[in-house]
Structures are given as structure tokens and as C-alpha cells.
Amino acid sequence: STVSDALDALTDLQPDRARITADILHGLSLQPRQLPSKYFYDARGSALFEQITRQPEYYPTRTELQLLRDVSGEIARAVGPRVHVVELGSGSGRKTEHLLHALVEPVAYTPIEISRAALLDSVARLAEALPDIEMLPVCADFTRPVELPEPQNEPARRLLFFPGSTLGNFAHDDAVALLDAMRQTMGPNGLALIGIDLHKDPALIEAAYNDAAGVTAAFTLNLLQRLNREIGSDFDLASFQHRARYSVPRLRIETELVSTRAQRVHVAGRSFDFAKGEAMTVEYSHKYTDASFAALVAEAGLRVRTQWDAASPAFGLRLLQR
Ligand code: AVI
């Protein structure tokens, strides 16, 4: 695609104000309160996330990129020629660029991304770098059913690409539901390539979510700022604090916004009282062992066909099939 073909091909299903408001009202009614981490990614949130990936403490991105560089030839052989690559939560598309260069004559690329700003940036760049691949971008929340655009040239199979351990941002049942939807989207001979952060020294993991420069804290708080702007809530940003702790039994980072005083927040005509010290869950980042990951995908009718691991810090790529 040329850049303008790629932008013309955009399917725009970005969540609207009513959708976001409904999700937030639901989350605020739970105990403990819970806000969906997908709403981190407005234009500023996506930019802050890119900044997180460059912090010295945040090992996952650079570890996965190096692993991809090391094994992309093997991945290309395992996947075969002429695939339609579909990426869930494509962000900046930096990893995909490597993958697309390594694959044999990929037919088309469909990035699915909730942040329209991040999507348009990455598509413009990729269309220029890889003009032979048909770009079929979709701005959408990939947890909701999305009808995928069909490439002009018939692909041999679909390859779903889900890097970055974004799967880890889903609670167990949601992860199974998503993997199940992915299995259906893949089709009978489709494949999925998933990046997963592996369990390791809790101190290393916790440091990655509490960088010294405070970028992760700014990223977490940006959620409230975004909601204030887009759905008219009145969260007081100065009265919530970022907290990220690793739960060893649950194999996950639990990121919370902690209310530093008793306060009342208004959203869409409703009010919500927070006690001093009350914590609202805003994100999980699950880490995996070989056993926990194999068990998870099995619940969705998938199995690991090939795996590649970076040793230290530990991070994995898993090629899944039905
Ligand atoms: C996108 N996702 C996999 C990141 C993670 O590590 O869970 C988001 C993130 N949250 C805080 N730092 C990075």
C-alpha cells in the first residue's frame, strides 16, 4: 500500500464516549473498584507507554525485540509464505516491522489498535517501509468482535500476532475468552504468535512497573486525566497515587490507584465515595510459567506448537495452533 491507500483503508471503530462511560460506571460499582486498562491508551497514554518501553527498568520490550531478531528466521519457516498478519494492540508497530521483514512474501497486515493516533502514525511509517504489503488497519477495542478486512490477494493463512505480553493485562477468564476468540479468528489452519513475560525475581518485575523516572506513575494517572476530559468526570489527579506490587501466588503485577484522602468523585451524574487509602485496580500484568501458559491456552482449545525463550530476563514467544 501507499501511505494514502493505507489511511483510506482504515476501519474506524474507536470506542465512543457512551461506551467508555458505561465501562467506567460498571468498574466504579465493583468492590474493589476496577478501571479497564485498555483506556490507558489515548494519544498521550500511547506516547507515555512508548516512553516506558525505553526506561532502563522496563525489560520486556527490548528483551522481546532482541528475541524476535534472533529467531525471526525460524518463525518465518514455521509460519510459511503469504500470510495475512493480524496484530492485536499494535501500538507503535516497532516489533511488527521486524516480523514483516522476516516473513516470506506476507500478503497483508491488519493492525488492530484502540488508539487512533498511535495507529495512524504506525501505519504511515509501515506503509512507507513495506510498500509491497497491503495495509488494512482497524481502529478498535480488540476484545469486542471485529470483522476483519479481506486482503485483495488470497493469503495462505492468518497469523495472529500478539506481542508485548499484552495477554497478561487480562484477568484469567477474560484471557481465556480472548484466546478462544483468537482461535476462531485464526481459522482451522491459522496460527498465533504470542509474547509472554515469564515469572522471575519479583524485585526485577516490580522495578519494571515502578521506574525511577516516574513514567509509569504518569501513565497510570493519565487514565484519570483522559476520563476527566472525555467523559467529564472530576477525578482529582493530585489525590490518587500509583502503586504496583507483584503478587507471587497470582503471578501478576497488580497496579492500583490509591486514594490519598476521603473524597467524592462524580461521573455522568453519579457520585462515588472513596475512603482514604482505598485502592482501585487499574491493571494486571500477568507473568507466566511454561505450565501456567500451556494450561491457559488449553482452556481455549489451543496448544503450543513451538516456543522460543530469552533466558535473562526471561521472556517467551509462543507459536500456537488449534
Ligand atoms: C501493554 N502491557 C503489556 C504493558 C504491561 O507491561 O503490562 C503495559 C504497562 N503497564 C505499565 N507498564 C507497562
PDB file of C-alpha atoms and ligand atoms in Angstrom, residues 37 40-41 48-49 52-53 58 60-61 89 95 163-169 195 197 208-211 215-217 219-220 242 244 253 255 283-287, ligand 1:
ATOM      1  CA  SER A  37      -6.526  -0.728  31.483  1.00  0.00           C
ATOM      2  CA  PHE A  40      -4.822   3.997  29.236  1.00  0.00           C
ATOM      3  CA  TYR A  41      -4.255   4.307  25.515  1.00  0.00           C
ATOM      4  CA  LEU A  48       3.820   7.537  27.641  1.00  0.00           C
ATOM      5  CA  PHE A  49       3.786   3.788  27.061  1.00  0.00           C
ATOM      6  CA  ILE A  52       8.026   3.326  29.451  1.00  0.00           C
ATOM      7  CA  THR A  53       9.481   0.886  26.932  1.00  0.00           C
ATOM      8  CA  TYR A  58      11.276  -1.925  31.845  1.00  0.00           C
ATOM      9  CA  PRO A  60      10.033  -6.655  28.408  1.00  0.00           C
ATOM     10  CA  THR A  61      10.129  -4.601  25.188  1.00  0.00           C
ATOM     11  CA  GLY A  89      -2.921  -3.897  20.137  1.00  0.00           C
ATOM     12  CA  LYS A  95       8.079  -5.221  16.619  1.00  0.00           C
ATOM     13  CA  PRO A 163       3.380  -9.448  21.346  1.00  0.00           C
ATOM     14  CA  GLY A 164       4.417  -7.495  24.420  1.00  0.00           C
ATOM     15  CA  SER A 165       2.712  -9.757  26.964  1.00  0.00           C
ATOM     16  CA  THR A 166      -0.469  -7.752  26.436  1.00  0.00           C
ATOM     17  CA  LEU A 167      -2.289 -11.042  27.102  1.00  0.00           C
ATOM     18  CA  GLY A 168      -1.031 -10.579  30.665  1.00  0.00           C
ATOM     19  CA  ASN A 169      -3.228  -7.497  31.043  1.00  0.00           C
ATOM     20  CA  GLY A 195       4.785 -12.775  23.502  1.00  0.00           C
ATOM     21  CA  ASP A 197       6.620 -12.206  30.137  1.00  0.00           C
ATOM     22  CA  ALA A 208       9.791  -2.523  35.806  1.00  0.00           C
ATOM     23  CA  TYR A 209       6.436  -1.141  36.971  1.00  0.00           C
ATOM     24  CA  ASN A 210       7.922   1.466  39.322  1.00  0.00           C
ATOM     25  CA  ASP A 211      10.570   3.153  37.183  1.00  0.00           C
ATOM     26  CA  VAL A 215       6.928   7.483  33.749  1.00  0.00           C
ATOM     27  CA  THR A 216       4.779   4.505  34.752  1.00  0.00           C
ATOM     28  CA  ALA A 217       3.119   6.551  37.504  1.00  0.00           C
ATOM     29  CA  PHE A 219       0.994   6.663  32.555  1.00  0.00           C
ATOM     30  CA  THR A 220      -1.345   5.275  35.230  1.00  0.00           C
ATOM     31  CA  HIS A 242       0.206   4.911  41.520  1.00  0.00           C
ATOM     32  CA  ALA A 244       2.304  -1.526  41.544  1.00  0.00           C
ATOM     33  CA  ILE A 253       1.657  -7.202  38.889  1.00  0.00           C
ATOM     34  CA  THR A 255      -1.409  -1.822  39.589  1.00  0.00           C
ATOM     35  CA  GLU A 283      -4.195  -3.046  35.571  1.00  0.00           C
ATOM     36  CA  TYR A 284      -2.972  -6.608  35.915  1.00  0.00           C
ATOM     37  CA  SER A 285       0.224  -7.710  34.211  1.00  0.00           C
ATOM     38  CA  HIS A 286       0.332 -11.482  34.479  1.00  0.00           C
ATOM     39  CA  LYS A 287       3.629 -13.333  34.247  1.00  0.00           C
TER      40      LYS A 287
HETATM   41  C1  AVI B   1       0.975  -3.228  27.304  1.00  0.00           C
HETATM   42  N1  AVI B   1       1.265  -4.002  28.516  1.00  0.00           N
HETATM   43  C2  AVI B   1       1.725  -5.343  28.178  1.00  0.00           C
HETATM   44  C3  AVI B   1       2.160  -3.310  29.465  1.00  0.00           C
HETATM   45  C4  AVI B   1       2.497  -4.226  30.662  1.00  0.00           C
HETATM   46  O1  AVI B   1       3.674  -4.426  30.911  1.00  0.00           O
HETATM   47  O2  AVI B   1       1.572  -4.753  31.282  1.00  0.00           O
HETATM   48  C5  AVI B   1       1.527  -2.027  29.968  1.00  0.00           C
HETATM   49  C6  AVI B   1       2.288  -1.391  31.086  1.00  0.00           C
HETATM   50  N2  AVI B   1       1.783  -1.019  32.220  1.00  0.00           N
HETATM   51  C7  AVI B   1       2.709  -0.477  32.985  1.00  0.00           C
HETATM   52  N3  AVI B   1       3.856  -0.555  32.347  1.00  0.00           N
HETATM   53  C8  AVI B   1       3.611  -1.109  31.138  1.00  0.00           C
END
